[in-house]
Amino acid sequence: MGSSSSVEKKVETTGKEERGGVPKRARKRKVEEYASDPLSGSYKSDDGKVELRLDVDKVAPYWPVLNAASGDIRRDNGDLVSFQCRSLRSESNTTTFKGTAKMWRDEDVKSRAVRSAKVTIEAKQLQGKWTAHVTIQQKGYPEDMVFDCKRYSKYFRSVNLDVDYCTDTLQLPKFDTHSHPTRPFDLPQRILDLVTIFGDIGIEMVHNTENSSKVEDPDPSNPWSLSELKDVMKIHQNVNQNQWNLWVLLANKYRDPRSAGLMFDKKNRKGCVLFLDHPWFRGILDETPNPKAMRKFLHTLVHEIGHSFNLPHTFESGNQSSLSFMNYDWKYNEIHEPNAYFRNFHYTFDNAEVMCLRHGRSCWVEPGASRWGAGLPIISAPPDADSDDPHFTKLKLDVKPTKSSYSQMEPVFVELRIKNTHKRPIYLDTRLDLESHNTKIFVTTPDGRVLEVEPTTNHIIPPFIQGLYPEGSEEGPDRVSDVIPLVYGEDGFYFCSPGKYHIKAVYRSGEYYVTSEEIELSVEKVENTEILKVFFTDVMGEYIEMGGSEDSTYDACRELLNKLAGSDEYSPWADMLTSMTCQYKKKPRSVMRTGDNKRVKVSIQESSLETTLSRTQKLVDNLHANGTPRQSILYKKSVMQRAEIFIALGQAEKAEVEVKMMLNDLKERKVKFFVIQWIEDEWMKLKGESSPKTQQEIIQERVNEIVTWYTEDFDKEEEINEESGLGHSTIFSHFNRRHTSSRDDLVYKIMAKADDEDDIVSVLEYADSLQKTRQYNLSVVQDALLIFIVHHPLAKEAGIHFPEFPGAPEMDLSTSAISLTPDGPADESTMNYFRNDWDFCFHHSHWHRVYFGGKIPTSKETYTYLDRQGELFGYMHKQMLARYNAERESWGLEKAVAYDFSEVEPLGCDLGKQFHDHSENGRFHPRPARVQWRSADFTRFQKFENNIYEAIRNGELTFTPDENGLGQLKIEKIPLDLEEDVAAEGYEPRSGSMNWMGNILEATTQTFNKTYGNMHNEGHGIFGSTRSGSSYMHTTSHAVRDNIFYRWHTRIDDILHAFSGTRKTELNKDPPPVIISEWDIIISTSEDQPQGFDKWNKTTGWEQNFDSDTMQTTLGEPKKKFEFLKMSHKPFSYHIRLRRIDGSVNTPLPLTLRIFICPAKHVNDRRRWIEMDKFRFILGKDQDHATLTRQDRHSSVIRRNPNDSADDFEIAITKKVSGFCECGWPYNMMLPRGQNENGGEDYALMVFATDNKLDTLDVRSECGSLSYCGAKGMKYPDRRTMGYPFTTPITIGGKIVSINQAAQMLSNMGMTNFKIQNNVRIELDSPPDESVVRPTTVWQARTQLHLTTEAEYKPSSWTGRFRILIRGEMIESDDDIKHIRIRFQGRVKGNGDYKVRDMTLSERGDSLNLRNENILEVTVDGQTSFAIPESGRYSDILSFELEPEVDYFLTFLLDSPSCYVSPATSGEAVTWRIKDADGDAAVSQDWNALKEQGKISHTRSSLYAIQRILGAGENWQ
């Protein structure tokens, strides 16, 4: 070894062994500091009777030093003495170590240390090998124990690993720690496998691949059963008798597809199984294994082998925060945040586990030699149920036996039910089975022993997070239940003696920890003691626990159970045991085992399908005839198992009969409606009848629900504890730095959840839980989820698109459209159709979700910033202004004028009642007119703007990084003369000057605030803040609706224009050798080129010239919510001719063709040119000329539809890349409106060809806009400045020229003229005929519930008889109203119809009763029983006068669930329900008496089925 001082050094730097992680000091040690000749390891005496394990120095780079020793001494009389010393000290730089040890004097794993002793170990080197002289001094013993040992291994234990497999080849985990981006920042790069990981902690893992066998399987898709696995394990144990031997089976799949693997019984824990078809492990067999799957494979296998060494879970010892292999990643993440486990995990065991593995008594560590966790503490006593902890009081855990009295041998089942008792939804892991490790059940026997129910097999099943809603909520169930068998386990049969038993349960998951009340049940004595002796054996227990087996070992078990089932004395409960032990299998499996030079072949047979049906028939018959509500879950499980078998046998009709019988029974037993619905859905899936909705449609609907959910119901405590820091009453702003920082933090949490679980449904439920539990401001959650949807690969894989508003067939055009007569003057309101076009608003909102300012995933769990965001921000908004100003001028309006900081803005903006009444917009307020900025804001912004203009003049940015900003830079100056020339060496557009200028104005990097402010975002904030609350400019979703948006952005663009004016673009530097003249480009409404367009003469060139068509635009009726009119155009195409310049033939000529249009009168104003398209085109090496046609739907600026790409010639000459599919300018607004007069408005069309080899524009996004949005996972595809060549003033030969001059001078730039004509105007219908009486709304649910927005109805799950209060003070009627019609609300698209019958309308009498003088029957089409479709329905016209201030009741029966709307905050009752729709209570009119009798099931402040009541006079049509 090295010097003695090196040993001392190792001793001094070790930390305490603590459950929960390696000490920080130990982690900081340099990995290369380890002894060159270590003395740690295993020692043995010459006679083999003494085994010493010495642990005092570092044997390998990642080897923790525990300063401990342990050993086993076999005395001459055969007794075994074990000792363990946990704190050795070295004596003054020597190799002598002393400490105090615990002593054990027998091999009983439960025995306690009988005494302590002093241990001295003197290590010396003899003949180059370490020896140890050990002295143990026991108090009270006259003689010391003295022995000498020689070091024979650096390891403390050695175990043989035997791996069998069902795959084509043997695959064991091998993981590169840097192959996956989610990892600790200080994790060294290593290749980890089983040998390495256990070798790091001193356990030698010996694996001989020659001893591994492939399990022959006639059908790899045939799932394994538990009995098969037990049989194979038994074969392994018979062949391999070595106690330090572990067996692993890598199988395909298990009968329960949720199971990723299992650990064999706790009494003989010598092996485990992993199921490689589980989603966790998919990809490990690929040629390049999936890193995430390989990481999970390694972690799971090491975890299960740890159990084989009897290590328990860390959370069973009360430490859910442990970063050890023996924790589950989801258990850790539950109390931290998504993906936190692997971000902090160093691929090791904690010190307490290492101490146990190295120095625990051999009987504690030896596989299968002791109980689970023999060497480490486990919390197993049931805690006190009384607690003030709020997490206890939010949930209620109930244990209910299916019977109160059982017979000996009768299987005991209990129902576990966890219920939400809180006022908010609770999201938690709802698995209640014991294998979930969420639940523990304790049984107190008649003799006072407390036994924890522990199954003999432990499965690894991922968590199932589910929302439990407040009682009575229509959003979902408030409880979840499961039936747990309590028959046999670690301690044998739990109910084997007659007497009184007590049962108590504990549920613990994440922050929730709750215990049940204790229940009592009795077990009655069976007099036949001979049967009891045969029954209560471990063999019978194993047979029942594994679900039966056809192995001959269990013949006696089968015979006994058949005998019991055939006896009237023991039936029907004996039928239950028969049912529990008839697992079925489609095919037998043949297993070949190899070991110790032996080969054993065993054919495993299981019950046939027919046998299983026969054995379970009596059980189902009994549950049908005599079952109780407590046995409902058991009944359901039995019937569904049989249904699966019937279907496998091709007898689906028998399954249908049995399932329907069971459902009818459950309904009669008053099982909750949502449970019935759940079973019906399960049955539909089982028999292969797909839902009318695809999985993608269901997921998309869920997304839409989450991002439109709204509530104002939150209390003061929730407002204070809201985690984003905004509180719940604050409207989220995309332009407030504090808001977006909180949003960005949540974005990464949601993305981490997706990276962690790879399950889109889990991600959506996680996001929904954050808002519905009031943990986060709902707008923050919804915006973060939208960004996730835009960027994360998991969302794309699921086919989720950015949510859109539905169409607007019921829009009121009288308030939505504008009226324009041919001679009518235009004003600011004229532009409402443009500003409120839904597709345009969507474009702006979505663009800001794409370029939200944070890092985005380039692949799963790999993140980076989007390229050139600052530059694209400026360019995209510049293009919006160019289009907006073109539109304004088409009406004769002036272009948008930059906002002046000191002006009093005269117009304001009010989007109208229809907009503000909608639930999505209820918290927004109109922006008032005649408001001026505060002087402080004026001064501050003027300072920032002056600083920016000064930077432009000086040619450099100078700034002090904001200490509170994100993405800080370490530099103080940035030159603004960065080379923009694409031909320049080392050109990098991301760091170009235009990008920096955009970053300053939007403050994307958040580093410039102190010097240059955050002008763009803070300006939005000022305009978006009013005395009444937030206005439209507060959010990207509505900002473009406000006219001030364009004036503010003109001011921003003025700055960018001033900067770009200091630069120059030389157009004669790198032109491609091609000619495009003004006669070579036309725009046409036909996709076909004009006849003769392609005629070419080698001498004279093109033979004919052609004129462009007049483009046709329209203004039509609005199509979507909040629109005024809808722009559109007749489809068009560009036809282009080009030819080479002489002498350039023989090489391919790749070109980028850039197409722009501009109002003809502004052709020399570079700010007015509108980009229409840019694309790649290649002139072949043998071509001296070519023609091409480009359709408008292929444009690079629009939100391109992937279905429109089939005929795009660009596909063949570009690489396909992934785009942001919902991002891009709306197709319907591709052309400006133009004018109707003079045959249309004059426009210029330009085609500019550039060298594609320099542009590097060689890709095509499959969807979305390449120009405005770039492509996913790559740099912006065009290396030229955005808007090239109009970004800066242009020069030719160094001389500034106008755009018109450039078109005449350059051969590669062609410009021609065309017209845009708007030939359709919308005018309102003529005034209504006054002779026709039209209805008015006299009552509506929204008003009665005090909702400020349009009522949003949700599907209900309730049936029964309802009584709805129509409150008189909410009725708006007069003497002219003689007739009414009731409007029924539909269940919304996709949720189906519902049926109403026996509806009456009457005045309210005493409390809940009616005044019987005038009870009116309500009909539809003359029928008292009618269906309400998804779109809703009106009743027949009813002759009834509703009087204000008089209350009324609508009473009706719902045969199927309808829908409901809730008030913004809980209010007084308006709905009463009788669940039993067909009983006496249903027909009774004395509802007051029913209420006193408790027969009114529910009283609610929500309102059901009814939307509004219309009223009219005598001549209603």
Short mmCIF file of N, CA, C and O in Angstrom, two decimals, residues 423-424 709-716 718 728 774 1341-1349 1461-1470 1500-1503:
data_model
loop_
_atom_site.label_atom_id
_atom_site.label_comp_id
_atom_site.label_asym_id
_atom_site.label_seq_id
_atom_site.Cartn_x
_atom_site.Cartn_y
_atom_site.Cartn_z
N LYS A 423 -61.81 21.01 -0.82
CA LYS A 423 -62.65 21.80 -1.71
C LYS A 423 -62.06 21.93 -3.10
O LYS A 423 -62.70 22.48 -4.01
N ARG A 424 -60.83 21.47 -3.28
CA ARG A 424 -60.15 21.55 -4.57
C ARG A 424 -59.83 20.16 -5.09
O ARG A 424 -59.74 19.21 -4.32
N TRP A 709 -59.84 26.57 -19.62
CA TRP A 709 -60.47 26.50 -18.29
C TRP A 709 -60.34 27.84 -17.59
O TRP A 709 -59.31 28.52 -17.68
N TYR A 710 -61.39 28.20 -16.85
CA TYR A 710 -61.37 29.51 -16.20
C TYR A 710 -62.15 29.44 -14.90
O TYR A 710 -63.18 28.77 -14.80
N THR A 711 -61.67 30.13 -13.93
CA THR A 711 -62.39 30.27 -12.66
C THR A 711 -61.94 31.53 -11.96
O THR A 711 -60.82 32.02 -12.18
N GLU A 712 -62.81 32.08 -11.16
CA GLU A 712 -62.45 33.18 -10.27
C GLU A 712 -62.59 32.75 -8.81
O GLU A 712 -62.58 33.57 -7.91
N ASP A 713 -62.72 31.43 -8.64
CA ASP A 713 -62.93 30.89 -7.30
C ASP A 713 -61.59 30.53 -6.67
O ASP A 713 -61.03 29.46 -6.93
N PHE A 714 -61.06 31.42 -5.86
CA PHE A 714 -59.84 31.15 -5.09
C PHE A 714 -59.91 31.99 -3.82
O PHE A 714 -60.50 33.07 -3.79
N ASP A 715 -59.32 31.45 -2.76
CA ASP A 715 -59.40 32.16 -1.49
C ASP A 715 -58.11 32.92 -1.21
O ASP A 715 -57.14 32.87 -1.97
N LYS A 716 -58.09 33.60 -0.09
CA LYS A 716 -56.96 34.46 0.26
C LYS A 716 -55.67 33.67 0.42
O LYS A 716 -54.60 34.07 -0.05
N GLU A 718 -54.91 30.81 -0.97
CA GLU A 718 -54.45 30.36 -2.28
C GLU A 718 -53.82 31.51 -3.07
O GLU A 718 -52.88 31.30 -3.84
N HIS A 728 -53.54 34.78 -8.13
CA HIS A 728 -54.56 34.29 -9.06
C HIS A 728 -55.37 35.41 -9.70
O HIS A 728 -55.96 35.22 -10.76
N ARG A 774 -55.10 25.27 -7.78
CA ARG A 774 -54.76 26.67 -7.46
C ARG A 774 -53.29 26.81 -7.08
O ARG A 774 -52.91 27.72 -6.36
N ALA A 1341 -79.32 31.77 -17.91
CA ALA A 1341 -78.53 31.17 -16.83
C ALA A 1341 -77.37 32.06 -16.44
O ALA A 1341 -77.04 32.20 -15.26
N ARG A 1342 -76.72 32.66 -17.44
CA ARG A 1342 -75.55 33.48 -17.16
C ARG A 1342 -75.88 34.61 -16.20
O ARG A 1342 -75.11 34.91 -15.26
N THR A 1343 -77.02 35.25 -16.40
CA THR A 1343 -77.40 36.37 -15.53
C THR A 1343 -77.71 35.88 -14.12
O THR A 1343 -77.28 36.48 -13.12
N GLN A 1344 -78.45 34.78 -14.01
CA GLN A 1344 -78.83 34.29 -12.69
C GLN A 1344 -77.61 33.85 -11.88
O GLN A 1344 -77.59 34.01 -10.66
N LEU A 1345 -76.60 33.31 -12.56
CA LEU A 1345 -75.39 32.85 -11.85
C LEU A 1345 -74.36 33.95 -11.70
O LEU A 1345 -73.24 33.69 -11.25
N HIS A 1346 -74.73 35.16 -12.10
CA HIS A 1346 -73.84 36.34 -11.95
C HIS A 1346 -72.52 36.15 -12.69
O HIS A 1346 -71.46 36.57 -12.22
N LEU A 1347 -72.61 35.51 -13.85
CA LEU A 1347 -71.41 35.36 -14.67
C LEU A 1347 -71.26 36.58 -15.55
O LEU A 1347 -72.23 37.06 -16.15
N THR A 1348 -70.05 37.09 -15.65
CA THR A 1348 -69.80 38.27 -16.47
C THR A 1348 -69.54 37.90 -17.92
O THR A 1348 -69.40 38.76 -18.77
N THR A 1349 -69.43 36.62 -18.19
CA THR A 1349 -69.12 36.17 -19.54
C THR A 1349 -70.14 35.15 -20.00
O THR A 1349 -70.97 34.68 -19.22
N VAL A 1461 -73.70 24.34 -15.88
CA VAL A 1461 -72.83 25.51 -15.84
C VAL A 1461 -72.73 25.95 -14.38
O VAL A 1461 -73.71 25.92 -13.64
N SER A 1462 -71.52 26.30 -13.96
CA SER A 1462 -71.28 26.66 -12.57
C SER A 1462 -71.10 28.16 -12.44
O SER A 1462 -70.61 28.83 -13.36
N PRO A 1463 -71.46 28.71 -11.29
CA PRO A 1463 -71.19 30.13 -11.05
C PRO A 1463 -69.69 30.36 -10.88
O PRO A 1463 -68.94 29.42 -10.62
N ALA A 1464 -69.27 31.60 -11.04
CA ALA A 1464 -67.84 31.91 -10.88
C ALA A 1464 -67.40 31.62 -9.46
O ALA A 1464 -66.28 31.15 -9.22
N THR A 1465 -68.26 31.88 -8.49
CA THR A 1465 -67.98 31.53 -7.09
C THR A 1465 -69.21 30.83 -6.54
O THR A 1465 -70.32 31.02 -7.04
N SER A 1466 -69.00 30.00 -5.53
CA SER A 1466 -70.11 29.24 -4.96
C SER A 1466 -71.20 30.20 -4.49
O SER A 1466 -70.94 31.19 -3.81
N GLY A 1467 -72.44 29.87 -4.85
CA GLY A 1467 -73.55 30.72 -4.48
C GLY A 1467 -74.69 29.93 -3.89
O GLY A 1467 -74.53 28.78 -3.46
N GLU A 1468 -75.88 30.53 -3.88
CA GLU A 1468 -77.03 29.86 -3.32
C GLU A 1468 -77.53 28.76 -4.25
O GLU A 1468 -77.25 28.74 -5.44
N ALA A 1469 -78.31 27.84 -3.70
CA ALA A 1469 -78.76 26.68 -4.44
C ALA A 1469 -79.76 27.09 -5.53
O ALA A 1469 -80.63 27.95 -5.31
N VAL A 1470 -79.63 26.48 -6.70
CA VAL A 1470 -80.59 26.67 -7.78
C VAL A 1470 -81.03 25.34 -8.37
O VAL A 1470 -81.92 25.29 -9.21
N ARG A 1500 -77.35 21.99 -5.37
CA ARG A 1500 -76.21 22.58 -6.06
C ARG A 1500 -76.46 24.04 -6.45
O ARG A 1500 -77.60 24.43 -6.70
N SER A 1501 -75.35 24.78 -6.53
CA SER A 1501 -75.43 26.15 -7.04
C SER A 1501 -75.21 26.18 -8.55
O SER A 1501 -75.32 27.23 -9.17
N SER A 1502 -74.87 25.04 -9.15
CA SER A 1502 -74.76 24.93 -10.60
C SER A 1502 -76.14 24.75 -11.21
O SER A 1502 -77.07 24.27 -10.54
N LEU A 1503 -76.26 25.11 -12.47
CA LEU A 1503 -77.55 25.05 -13.14
C LEU A 1503 -77.46 24.05 -14.29
O LEU A 1503 -76.51 24.08 -15.07
#
